[in-house]
Short mmCIF file of C-alpha atoms in Angstrom, two decimals:
data_model
loop_
_atom_site.label_atom_id
_atom_site.label_comp_id
_atom_site.label_asym_id
_atom_site.label_seq_id
_atom_site.Cartn_x
_atom_site.Cartn_y
_atom_site.Cartn_z
CA THR C 859 52.16 74.56 -162.11
CA VAL C 860 50.43 74.11 -158.82
CA ALA C 861 47.29 73.88 -159.62
CA MET C 862 47.13 71.51 -162.90
CA LEU C 863 46.93 68.24 -160.37
CA ASP C 864 47.14 64.91 -161.84
CA GLU C 865 42.89 64.91 -160.93
CA LEU C 866 42.38 67.88 -163.48
CA VAL C 867 44.23 66.12 -166.48
CA LEU C 868 42.65 62.56 -165.66
CA ALA C 869 39.37 64.05 -165.65
CA VAL C 870 39.82 65.47 -169.29
CA ALA C 871 41.05 62.61 -170.23
CA ALA C 872 38.11 60.54 -169.34
CA GLN C 873 35.67 63.72 -170.71
CA VAL C 874 37.72 63.78 -174.22
CA LYS C 875 37.67 59.26 -174.66
CA ASN C 876 33.78 60.13 -173.71
CA ARG C 877 33.30 62.40 -176.76
CA THR C 878 35.34 60.85 -179.28
CA GLY C 879 36.02 57.56 -177.86
CA VAL C 880 39.96 58.24 -177.96
CA ASP C 881 41.81 57.13 -174.85
CA LEU C 882 44.69 58.98 -173.69
CA ALA C 883 44.87 58.36 -169.97
CA PRO C 884 47.92 56.87 -168.28
CA GLY C 885 48.67 53.35 -169.30
CA ASN C 886 46.12 52.88 -172.07
CA ALA C 887 46.52 50.34 -174.60
CA ALA C 888 46.83 52.31 -177.69
CA GLY C 889 49.89 54.27 -175.66
CA ASN C 890 48.49 57.51 -176.42
CA GLY C 891 49.21 60.25 -174.09
CA LEU C 892 48.09 63.59 -172.67
CA ILE C 893 50.42 66.13 -171.85
CA ALA C 894 49.51 69.19 -169.71
CA GLY C 895 51.58 72.07 -168.90
CA GLY C 896 51.18 74.76 -167.40
CA THR C 897 53.36 78.72 -167.92
CA HIS C 898 53.53 78.65 -163.88
CA THR C 899 51.75 82.14 -162.62
CA HIS C 900 50.21 83.89 -159.71
CA SER C 901 47.68 85.08 -161.40
CA GLY C 902 45.63 82.02 -163.04
CA PRO C 903 42.58 81.04 -161.76
CA GLY C 904 42.11 79.40 -158.15
CA ALA C 905 39.76 77.32 -156.54
CA LEU C 906 41.33 73.85 -158.46
CA ALA C 907 43.29 72.68 -155.58
CA ASN C 908 41.58 69.56 -153.94
CA HIS C 909 42.01 68.03 -150.89
CA SER C 910 45.39 66.62 -151.64
CA VAL C 911 47.14 70.10 -151.51
CA ARG C 912 45.57 71.91 -148.53
CA TYR C 913 48.76 73.90 -148.11
CA PHE C 914 48.01 75.52 -151.35
CA TRP C 915 44.81 76.56 -150.70
CA ALA C 916 46.54 79.84 -149.40
CA ALA C 917 47.76 80.51 -152.84
CA THR C 918 45.01 79.11 -155.04
CA ASP C 919 41.95 79.61 -152.54
CA ILE C 920 39.67 76.71 -151.24
CA TYR C 921 38.56 73.97 -154.14
CA GLN C 922 35.44 74.37 -155.59
CA SER C 923 34.10 71.91 -157.85
CA ASP C 924 32.14 74.63 -160.39
CA VAL C 925 35.20 75.74 -161.03
CA PHE C 926 37.01 72.92 -161.47
CA ASP C 927 34.41 71.45 -163.62
CA ILE C 928 34.17 74.88 -165.79
CA LEU C 929 38.15 74.27 -166.58
CA VAL C 930 37.99 70.40 -167.95
CA ASN C 931 35.15 71.24 -169.91
CA SER C 932 37.19 73.93 -171.94
CA LEU C 933 40.34 71.88 -171.69
CA SER C 934 38.45 69.14 -173.17
CA ASP C 935 36.81 71.25 -176.10
CA VAL C 936 40.48 72.06 -176.87
CA VAL C 937 41.71 68.70 -176.80
CA VAL C 938 38.86 66.88 -179.08
CA SER C 939 39.25 70.24 -181.73
CA ALA C 940 42.64 69.18 -181.84
CA LEU C 941 42.04 65.31 -182.23
CA ASN C 942 39.59 66.38 -185.26
CA LYS C 943 42.26 68.39 -186.90
CA ARG C 944 45.29 66.70 -187.10
CA VAL C 945 47.09 66.58 -190.01
CA PRO C 946 50.51 64.96 -191.22
CA ALA C 947 53.26 66.54 -189.53
CA ARG C 948 56.74 66.58 -188.88
CA PHE C 949 58.77 67.67 -185.88
CA GLY C 950 61.96 69.50 -185.08
CA PHE C 951 63.95 70.63 -181.95
CA ALA C 952 66.72 73.09 -181.54
CA SER C 953 67.95 74.31 -178.33
CA GLY C 954 70.64 77.13 -177.20
CA LEU C 955 71.31 79.41 -174.11
CA ALA C 956 69.15 83.19 -173.90
CA ALA C 957 71.26 86.30 -173.96
CA GLU C 958 72.54 87.74 -170.84
CA GLY C 959 73.46 91.51 -170.46
CA SER C 960 71.03 94.26 -171.61
CA GLN C 961 68.11 91.56 -172.44
CA ASN C 962 68.70 88.80 -169.49
CA THR C 963 65.15 87.28 -168.95
CA ASN C 964 66.10 85.67 -165.57
CA SER C 965 68.36 85.14 -162.71
CA PHE C 966 68.41 83.08 -159.35
CA ARG C 967 65.91 84.05 -156.61
CA ARG C 968 67.57 81.58 -154.24
CA SER C 969 71.05 81.80 -152.59
CA ARG C 970 73.36 79.80 -154.43
CA SER C 971 75.57 79.25 -150.86
CA PRO C 972 75.24 75.42 -150.47
CA TYR C 973 76.84 75.03 -153.98
CA THR C 974 80.41 75.46 -155.11
CA ALA C 975 81.49 77.73 -157.72
CA THR C 976 81.67 74.89 -160.70
CA ARG C 977 77.93 73.64 -159.99
CA VAL C 978 76.51 77.11 -159.78
CA ALA C 979 78.34 77.83 -163.36
CA GLN C 980 76.43 74.57 -164.33
CA GLN C 981 73.41 75.72 -162.82
CA ASN C 982 73.59 78.85 -164.67
CA GLU C 983 73.96 77.06 -168.21
CA LEU C 984 70.44 74.74 -167.20
CA ARG C 985 68.69 78.35 -165.90
CA ARG C 986 70.02 80.04 -169.53
CA LEU C 987 68.76 77.03 -171.58
CA LEU C 988 66.26 77.52 -174.20
CA GLY C 989 64.62 74.43 -175.73
CA VAL C 990 62.78 75.20 -179.00
CA PHE C 991 60.41 72.26 -180.65
CA ARG C 992 59.16 72.76 -184.26
CA VAL C 993 55.50 71.41 -185.39
CA ASP C 994 54.91 71.91 -188.93
CA GLU C 995 52.34 70.22 -191.48
CA VAL C 996 53.61 68.51 -194.19
CA ARG C 997 52.36 67.68 -197.60
CA ALA C 998 52.13 64.16 -199.54
CA ASP C 999 55.97 64.32 -200.54
CA GLY C 1000 57.20 65.34 -196.86
CA THR C 1001 57.74 68.81 -197.81
CA ALA C 1002 56.87 71.71 -195.08
CA LYS C 1003 53.52 73.17 -195.99
CA ARG C 1004 52.64 75.90 -193.18
CA PRO C 1005 54.15 75.92 -189.48
CA LEU C 1006 51.59 74.94 -186.86
CA ALA C 1007 53.10 74.96 -183.58
CA VAL C 1008 56.36 76.26 -181.53
CA VAL C 1009 56.49 74.62 -178.09
CA THR C 1010 59.36 76.13 -175.98
CA ASN C 1011 61.28 74.79 -172.79
CA TYR C 1012 62.56 77.75 -170.49
CA SER C 1013 62.78 78.33 -166.72
CA ALA C 1014 61.30 81.63 -164.99
CA HIS C 1015 58.95 81.52 -162.33
CA GLY C 1016 56.16 83.70 -163.50
CA ILE C 1017 55.86 86.27 -160.59
CA VAL C 1018 55.83 89.35 -162.49
CA PHE C 1019 52.71 90.10 -161.30
CA ASP C 1020 51.74 88.73 -157.66
CA VAL C 1021 49.09 88.28 -155.04
CA GLU C 1022 48.18 91.76 -155.44
CA SER C 1023 47.24 91.59 -159.23
CA LEU C 1024 43.14 91.64 -159.34
CA PHE C 1025 43.84 90.29 -163.23
CA PHE C 1026 43.96 86.70 -164.84
CA SER C 1027 46.96 86.76 -166.45
CA GLY C 1028 49.54 84.05 -168.15
CA ASP C 1029 52.16 86.57 -166.58
CA CYS C 1030 55.64 86.70 -168.58
CA LEU C 1031 55.33 83.59 -170.27
CA ALA C 1032 52.38 84.22 -171.91
CA GLY C 1033 54.08 87.24 -172.80
CA MET C 1034 56.62 85.25 -174.29
CA GLU C 1035 53.76 82.72 -176.31
CA ARG C 1036 52.27 86.01 -177.25
CA ALA C 1037 55.36 87.99 -178.99
CA ILE C 1038 56.21 84.33 -180.54
CA GLU C 1039 53.08 83.56 -182.22
CA ALA C 1040 53.33 87.69 -183.16
CA GLN C 1041 56.15 86.29 -185.85
CA PHE C 1042 54.16 84.32 -188.18
CA ASN C 1043 52.15 85.66 -190.67
CA THR C 1044 49.98 82.83 -190.32
CA PRO C 1045 48.40 81.27 -187.40
CA VAL C 1046 50.67 79.30 -185.26
CA VAL C 1047 50.23 77.68 -181.27
CA ALA C 1048 53.00 78.79 -178.99
CA LEU C 1049 52.90 76.80 -176.15
CA GLN C 1050 55.35 77.17 -173.07
CA PHE C 1051 56.28 74.42 -171.21
CA GLN C 1052 58.17 75.45 -167.77
CA GLY C 1053 61.94 74.40 -166.42
CA ALA C 1054 63.36 73.87 -163.70
CA GLY C 1055 62.24 77.18 -162.66
CA GLY C 1056 61.03 77.19 -159.03
CA ASP C 1057 64.30 79.27 -157.62
CA ILE C 1058 64.23 81.31 -160.58
CA SER C 1059 62.67 84.74 -161.16
CA PRO C 1060 62.20 86.83 -164.40
CA ARG C 1061 64.14 89.36 -165.49
CA ALA C 1062 63.42 92.19 -168.30
CA ASP C 1063 63.48 94.87 -165.43
CA GLY C 1064 62.25 98.49 -165.33
CA GLY C 1065 58.73 100.43 -165.95
CA PRO C 1066 55.21 98.90 -164.85
CA LYS C 1067 54.81 95.36 -164.71
CA ARG C 1068 52.38 95.08 -167.68
CA GLN C 1069 54.96 96.54 -170.08
CA ARG C 1070 57.80 94.24 -168.13
CA ILE C 1071 56.13 91.38 -169.00
CA GLU C 1072 55.57 92.37 -172.85
CA ARG C 1073 59.61 93.16 -172.93
CA PHE C 1074 60.26 89.74 -171.61
CA GLY C 1075 58.28 87.97 -174.71
CA ALA C 1076 59.86 90.94 -176.87
CA PHE C 1077 63.13 89.74 -175.58
CA LEU C 1078 62.93 86.20 -176.19
CA ALA C 1079 61.07 85.90 -179.01
CA PRO C 1080 63.80 86.62 -181.81
CA GLN C 1081 65.99 84.14 -179.85
CA VAL C 1082 63.26 81.44 -180.03
CA MET C 1083 63.04 82.35 -184.05
CA GLY C 1084 66.43 81.62 -184.53
CA LEU C 1085 66.66 78.15 -182.94
CA TRP C 1086 63.10 77.29 -184.39
CA GLN C 1087 65.10 78.58 -187.97
CA SER C 1088 68.00 75.97 -187.28
CA ALA C 1089 65.66 73.10 -185.80
CA ALA C 1090 66.09 70.29 -188.54
CA ALA C 1091 63.18 67.37 -189.20
CA ILE C 1092 63.53 64.69 -186.47
CA THR C 1093 63.05 62.08 -189.37
CA THR C 1094 61.55 62.12 -192.71
CA THR C 1095 59.87 59.07 -191.75
CA GLN C 1096 57.41 58.08 -189.07
CA PRO C 1097 58.85 59.20 -185.64
CA ALA C 1098 59.20 56.81 -182.57
CA LEU C 1099 56.07 58.25 -180.58
CA LYS C 1100 56.28 56.81 -176.83
CA MET C 1101 54.82 57.74 -173.60
CA LEU C 1102 55.37 56.37 -170.04
CA ASP C 1103 54.32 57.25 -166.66
CA GLN C 1104 54.57 55.91 -163.15
CA ARG C 1105 52.74 56.95 -160.09
CA ILE C 1106 55.39 57.42 -157.12
CA VAL C 1107 54.67 57.64 -153.01
CA LEU C 1108 56.04 60.71 -151.61
CA ASN C 1109 57.64 59.09 -148.51
CA ARG C 1110 60.85 59.18 -146.92
CA THR C 1111 61.72 56.12 -148.01
CA THR C 1112 61.04 55.83 -151.96
CA LEU C 1113 62.88 59.45 -152.10
CA GLY C 1114 65.69 58.21 -150.50
CA TYR C 1115 66.40 59.74 -147.21
CA THR C 1116 68.43 57.92 -144.44
CA GLY C 1117 66.44 57.93 -141.07
CA ASN C 1118 62.98 58.08 -140.48
CA ASP C 1119 62.62 59.68 -136.90
CA VAL C 1120 63.43 63.18 -135.95
CA ASN C 1121 67.15 62.56 -136.24
CA GLY C 1122 67.30 61.56 -140.04
CA GLU C 1123 68.14 63.32 -142.89
CA TYR C 1124 64.81 64.49 -143.48
CA PRO C 1125 62.77 64.59 -140.19
CA HIS C 1126 59.35 65.48 -141.53
CA PRO C 1127 57.08 62.23 -142.04
CA TYR C 1128 54.12 64.01 -144.23
CA GLY C 1129 55.87 66.24 -145.86
CA ALA C 1130 57.03 70.22 -145.37
CA VAL C 1131 57.33 73.29 -147.41
CA GLN C 1132 59.33 76.56 -147.62
CA CYS C 1133 62.42 74.72 -146.26
CA ASN C 1134 64.73 75.97 -149.68
CA ALA C 1135 68.15 74.93 -149.39
CA ASP C 1136 68.33 75.60 -145.20
CA ALA C 1137 69.50 72.70 -143.44
CA PRO C 1138 66.52 70.30 -142.19
CA GLY C 1139 66.36 71.81 -138.31
CA SER C 1140 66.79 75.35 -138.90
CA GLY C 1141 63.04 75.94 -138.07
CA THR C 1142 62.47 77.32 -141.93
CA CYS C 1143 60.13 74.74 -142.64
CA VAL C 1144 56.45 74.69 -142.61
CA LYS C 1145 56.02 70.91 -141.19
CA ALA C 1146 53.28 69.13 -142.66
CA PRO C 1147 50.61 67.73 -139.99
CA PRO C 1148 49.49 64.12 -140.37
CA PRO C 1149 46.67 63.52 -142.63
CA SER C 1150 43.07 64.04 -140.72
CA ASP C 1151 41.10 61.18 -142.17
CA PRO C 1152 42.50 57.80 -141.25
CA THR C 1153 40.23 55.98 -143.90
CA ASP C 1154 42.08 57.60 -146.75
CA THR C 1155 44.64 54.79 -146.20
CA ASN C 1156 41.82 52.07 -146.89
CA ASP C 1157 42.38 51.61 -150.69
CA ASN C 1158 46.33 51.12 -150.88
CA GLY C 1159 47.70 52.16 -147.72
CA HIS C 1160 48.92 55.87 -148.41
CA ASN C 1161 47.15 59.46 -147.66
CA GLU C 1162 47.59 60.59 -150.79
CA ASN C 1163 43.76 62.39 -150.83
CA ASP C 1164 43.82 63.80 -147.74
CA SER C 1165 47.21 65.97 -146.76
CA PHE C 1166 48.28 69.15 -146.37
CA VAL C 1167 50.93 68.57 -149.02
CA PRO C 1168 51.18 66.24 -151.89
CA GLN C 1169 51.35 62.51 -150.67
CA ASP C 1170 52.09 60.89 -153.87
CA THR C 1171 52.49 62.38 -157.60
CA ARG C 1172 53.06 61.20 -161.19
CA VAL C 1173 55.88 61.48 -163.62
CA SER C 1174 55.91 60.81 -167.26
CA VAL C 1175 58.70 60.72 -169.96
CA ALA C 1176 57.44 60.87 -174.00
CA GLN C 1177 59.85 60.53 -176.59
CA ILE C 1178 59.40 61.93 -180.05
CA GLY C 1179 61.92 60.72 -182.74
CA ASP C 1180 65.26 61.51 -181.00
CA ALA C 1181 63.58 63.93 -178.22
CA ILE C 1182 63.36 62.62 -174.48
CA LEU C 1183 60.64 64.84 -172.79
CA MET C 1184 61.17 64.17 -169.08
CA LEU C 1185 57.74 65.58 -167.47
CA GLN C 1186 56.88 66.15 -163.64
CA PRO C 1187 54.44 68.60 -161.75
CA GLY C 1188 55.17 71.36 -159.16
CA GLU C 1189 58.45 73.96 -159.13
CA PRO C 1190 61.65 71.32 -159.35
CA LEU C 1191 64.54 73.65 -158.44
CA ALA C 1192 67.58 74.17 -161.04
CA GLU C 1193 69.51 71.62 -159.10
CA HIS C 1194 66.53 68.81 -159.21
CA GLY C 1195 66.94 69.84 -163.05
CA LEU C 1196 70.12 69.32 -163.33
CA ARG C 1197 70.63 66.63 -161.28
CA LEU C 1198 67.78 64.92 -164.12
CA ILE C 1199 69.67 65.46 -166.87
CA GLU C 1200 72.87 64.13 -165.45
CA ASP C 1201 71.11 60.74 -164.46
CA GLY C 1202 69.85 60.63 -168.28
CA GLU C 1203 73.09 60.92 -169.61
CA ASN C 1204 74.21 58.00 -167.41
CA LEU C 1205 71.26 55.88 -168.86
CA GLY C 1206 72.77 56.38 -172.43
CA MET C 1207 70.42 59.90 -173.35
CA ASN C 1208 71.90 62.74 -175.06
CA ARG C 1209 71.76 65.88 -173.21
CA LYS C 1210 71.09 67.91 -176.44
CA ASN C 1211 68.06 65.97 -176.75
#
């Protein structure tokens, strides 16, 4: 979810268009969309983060264009294959709360001290939220023919493996995907979309790490299947399919901070990292230096291509029937996810959707 850069998604969309003629780039005239999700792992392929996110080089290695191109080619192959294999399908979704106790699969990894007990209870409910989206191929009469995919939304910062691991691994969320696929007698794609898990760690404790990863999936897969069974078709006719996105410049004004100096609410003009919930003046933040290339502002007035941390981002909203998907990159915290849901409710959205 860190290295899933906007540039990567745009490069895949461009290659898919060159190969198929189908335009999936943001804002295309046909209203198509390409949603890229990451499970979040500290053991994935690195060298993808370019000069717009130099802070992450410490975790993902220095950018290498050949590695970037290999991944773009591989992802494009998957998208082209999916486009060529499209069939009539129906969609359904359901949500519930994941089990606690002996089968607990996540917990907070940051202090809840900044929040009231009532707010922590609300964050805990979001932490446990397990969403399931089912996709079935249908016959001409609209009845289900076979399951195609199970898309899940769950929050867990996938770090059973960490920097000491020399394995390529999708970590515990990939273990969840494998366990879900094993529930079916025919080939089914399981795809996990990370929730607001920036401050939520995976559990399924005890034993060697690889066993913990598989145990994580073994705990969650039956719960996913229960929700999958209950997920009714959104509609028997063509559901509304829409996707909108917007590029957001990340500065103190657009993010709503008050004051633009060292005495303001957020005294970091070019951003900062590792601040957690500490006060701005606590000294724990790693303050981003000014961008080093003054010519980067020539295109639009913003240093989004030469910076220590991102100076812009893209946020999206997708609609499939009554279901609403709110999409953004990075590692949003539980409080951030909760505010998104609450703001959506203020606009008339149903929390269950």
